[in-house]
Amino acid sequence: MKKTIPALPVQDIKVSCAYYTNRLGFTIRHQEDTFAIAVRDDIEIHLWQSCDKSWKWRSIFLALKPIWTGAESFIAGTASCRIEVQSIEELFEEYKKQEVLHSHDTKIEAQYWGHKEFPVVDLDRNLLTFYEVN
């Protein structure tokens, strides 16, 4: 194996692409109505729009026709990924200025398994954990 590409569910591709570009420093390499590829350095993240809202109308009949498409709108914001970086302190300061850290008291934390890391959330609340190996 050589590479993995996280695919994160979002509510609105256009809005998410703007957020990944303007706040997280990514470039949008490819964009369609319900799919986009965001890149920064060697990192690639796929964004896909979880846009099926038909589950709302079927909710009273779940026993007869369960939710099944895998693209239901409530999935946006339920994913996470870990991204290895260099110069974690610089990235942390950049994201602190952009106000995208997980919370106002987020800091870089050393983990017992040898990583320094901090969490960020995207516009839909998908969790991106950036880490550096000590």
Short mmCIF file of C-alpha atoms in Angstrom, two decimals:
data_model
loop_
_atom_site.label_atom_id
_atom_site.label_comp_id
_atom_site.label_asym_id
_atom_site.label_seq_id
_atom_site.Cartn_x
_atom_site.Cartn_y
_atom_site.Cartn_z
CA MET A 1 0.00 0.00 0.00
CA LYS A 2 1.17 3.52 -0.70
CA LYS A 3 -1.43 6.17 0.04
CA THR A 4 -4.77 6.90 1.60
CA ILE A 5 -7.19 9.67 0.73
CA PRO A 6 -9.82 10.67 3.27
CA ALA A 7 -13.29 11.33 1.87
CA LEU A 8 -15.27 13.69 4.08
CA PRO A 9 -19.04 14.22 3.83
CA VAL A 10 -20.14 17.85 3.63
CA GLN A 11 -23.45 19.65 3.27
CA ASP A 12 -22.56 21.99 0.42
CA ILE A 13 -19.62 21.47 -1.96
CA LYS A 14 -19.28 25.14 -2.99
CA VAL A 15 -19.33 26.41 0.59
CA SER A 16 -16.93 23.69 1.76
CA CYS A 17 -14.52 24.37 -1.10
CA ALA A 18 -14.43 28.03 -0.14
CA TYR A 19 -13.78 27.09 3.51
CA TYR A 20 -10.98 24.64 2.66
CA THR A 21 -9.41 27.28 0.41
CA ASN A 22 -9.85 30.45 2.47
CA ARG A 23 -9.53 29.06 6.00
CA LEU A 24 -7.51 25.83 5.74
CA GLY A 25 -5.11 26.85 2.94
CA PHE A 26 -6.01 24.11 0.46
CA THR A 27 -6.37 24.48 -3.30
CA ILE A 28 -9.33 22.95 -5.09
CA ARG A 29 -7.88 20.77 -7.85
CA HIS A 30 -11.22 19.46 -9.11
CA GLN A 31 -14.83 20.42 -8.42
CA GLU A 32 -18.21 19.11 -9.53
CA ASP A 33 -21.72 19.70 -8.18
CA THR A 34 -21.40 17.08 -5.42
CA PHE A 35 -17.69 16.21 -5.31
CA ALA A 36 -14.38 18.05 -4.98
CA ILE A 37 -10.69 17.35 -4.46
CA ALA A 38 -8.83 19.64 -2.06
CA VAL A 39 -5.02 19.56 -2.01
CA ARG A 40 -2.29 21.13 0.08
CA ASP A 41 1.32 20.05 -0.37
CA ASP A 42 1.17 16.22 -0.64
CA ILE A 43 -2.20 15.97 1.11
CA GLU A 44 -5.38 15.23 -0.83
CA ILE A 45 -8.85 15.23 0.69
CA HIS A 46 -12.00 14.32 -1.19
CA LEU A 47 -15.15 16.21 -0.27
CA TRP A 48 -18.48 14.67 -1.16
CA GLN A 49 -21.89 16.16 -0.66
CA SER A 50 -24.18 14.12 1.54
CA CYS A 51 -27.29 15.52 -0.04
CA ASP A 52 -29.99 12.85 0.14
CA LYS A 53 -32.82 14.41 2.12
CA SER A 54 -35.40 11.78 1.23
CA TRP A 55 -34.85 10.11 4.62
CA LYS A 56 -36.82 12.95 6.23
CA TRP A 57 -39.98 11.89 4.43
CA ARG A 58 -39.42 8.18 4.99
CA SER A 59 -38.72 8.48 8.72
CA ILE A 60 -42.25 7.50 9.72
CA PHE A 61 -42.00 4.40 7.52
CA LEU A 62 -38.51 3.23 8.53
CA ALA A 63 -39.71 -0.29 9.27
CA LEU A 64 -40.97 -0.61 5.71
CA LYS A 65 -38.22 1.28 3.87
CA PRO A 66 -35.07 1.91 5.91
CA ILE A 67 -32.52 4.63 5.30
CA TRP A 68 -30.04 3.11 2.88
CA THR A 69 -28.43 5.43 0.33
CA GLY A 70 -25.29 6.25 2.32
CA ALA A 71 -25.49 9.88 1.23
CA GLU A 72 -28.09 11.09 3.71
CA SER A 73 -27.76 14.75 4.62
CA PHE A 74 -27.28 14.00 8.32
CA ILE A 75 -23.95 12.25 7.59
CA ALA A 76 -22.16 15.56 6.91
CA GLY A 77 -19.78 16.28 9.76
CA THR A 78 -19.46 12.71 11.04
CA ALA A 79 -16.03 11.88 9.61
CA SER A 80 -12.46 12.33 10.78
CA CYS A 81 -8.93 11.87 9.51
CA ARG A 82 -5.35 12.26 10.71
CA ILE A 83 -2.83 14.20 8.63
CA GLU A 84 0.92 14.05 9.20
CA VAL A 85 2.69 17.40 8.90
CA GLN A 86 6.08 19.05 9.33
CA SER A 87 6.47 22.17 11.46
CA ILE A 88 3.33 21.58 13.49
CA GLU A 89 3.84 24.78 15.49
CA GLU A 90 3.70 26.92 12.33
CA LEU A 91 0.52 25.20 11.12
CA PHE A 92 -1.03 25.56 14.56
CA GLU A 93 -0.39 29.32 14.56
CA GLU A 94 -1.80 29.64 11.04
CA TYR A 95 -4.98 27.81 12.00
CA LYS A 96 -5.26 29.67 15.28
CA LYS A 97 -5.33 32.95 13.31
CA GLN A 98 -7.92 31.46 10.96
CA GLU A 99 -10.03 30.44 14.00
CA VAL A 100 -10.50 26.86 12.80
CA LEU A 101 -9.14 25.06 15.85
CA HIS A 102 -11.45 22.52 17.48
CA SER A 103 -12.15 24.90 20.38
CA HIS A 104 -10.78 28.13 21.84
CA ASP A 105 -8.60 26.20 24.31
CA THR A 106 -7.10 23.81 21.74
CA LYS A 107 -3.34 23.42 22.00
CA ILE A 108 -0.66 21.15 20.63
CA GLU A 109 -0.55 18.07 22.80
CA ALA A 110 2.18 15.45 23.08
CA GLN A 111 0.83 11.90 22.95
CA TYR A 112 2.49 8.96 24.68
CA TRP A 113 2.83 7.14 21.34
CA GLY A 114 5.26 9.80 20.08
CA HIS A 115 3.08 12.29 18.21
CA LYS A 116 2.43 15.98 18.79
CA GLU A 117 -1.02 16.86 17.53
CA PHE A 118 -3.93 19.28 17.48
CA PRO A 119 -7.50 19.03 16.18
CA VAL A 120 -9.31 21.25 13.67
CA VAL A 121 -12.90 21.05 12.52
CA ASP A 122 -14.16 21.99 9.10
CA LEU A 123 -17.33 23.94 8.46
CA ASP A 124 -19.48 20.81 8.87
CA ARG A 125 -17.59 19.70 12.02
CA ASN A 126 -15.59 16.90 10.38
CA LEU A 127 -12.51 16.38 12.56
CA LEU A 128 -9.04 16.81 11.06
CA THR A 129 -6.21 15.95 13.46
CA PHE A 130 -2.82 17.25 12.38
CA TYR A 131 0.18 15.48 13.89
CA GLU A 132 3.94 15.43 13.78
CA VAL A 133 6.09 12.48 14.77
CA ASN A 134 8.53 13.42 17.52
#
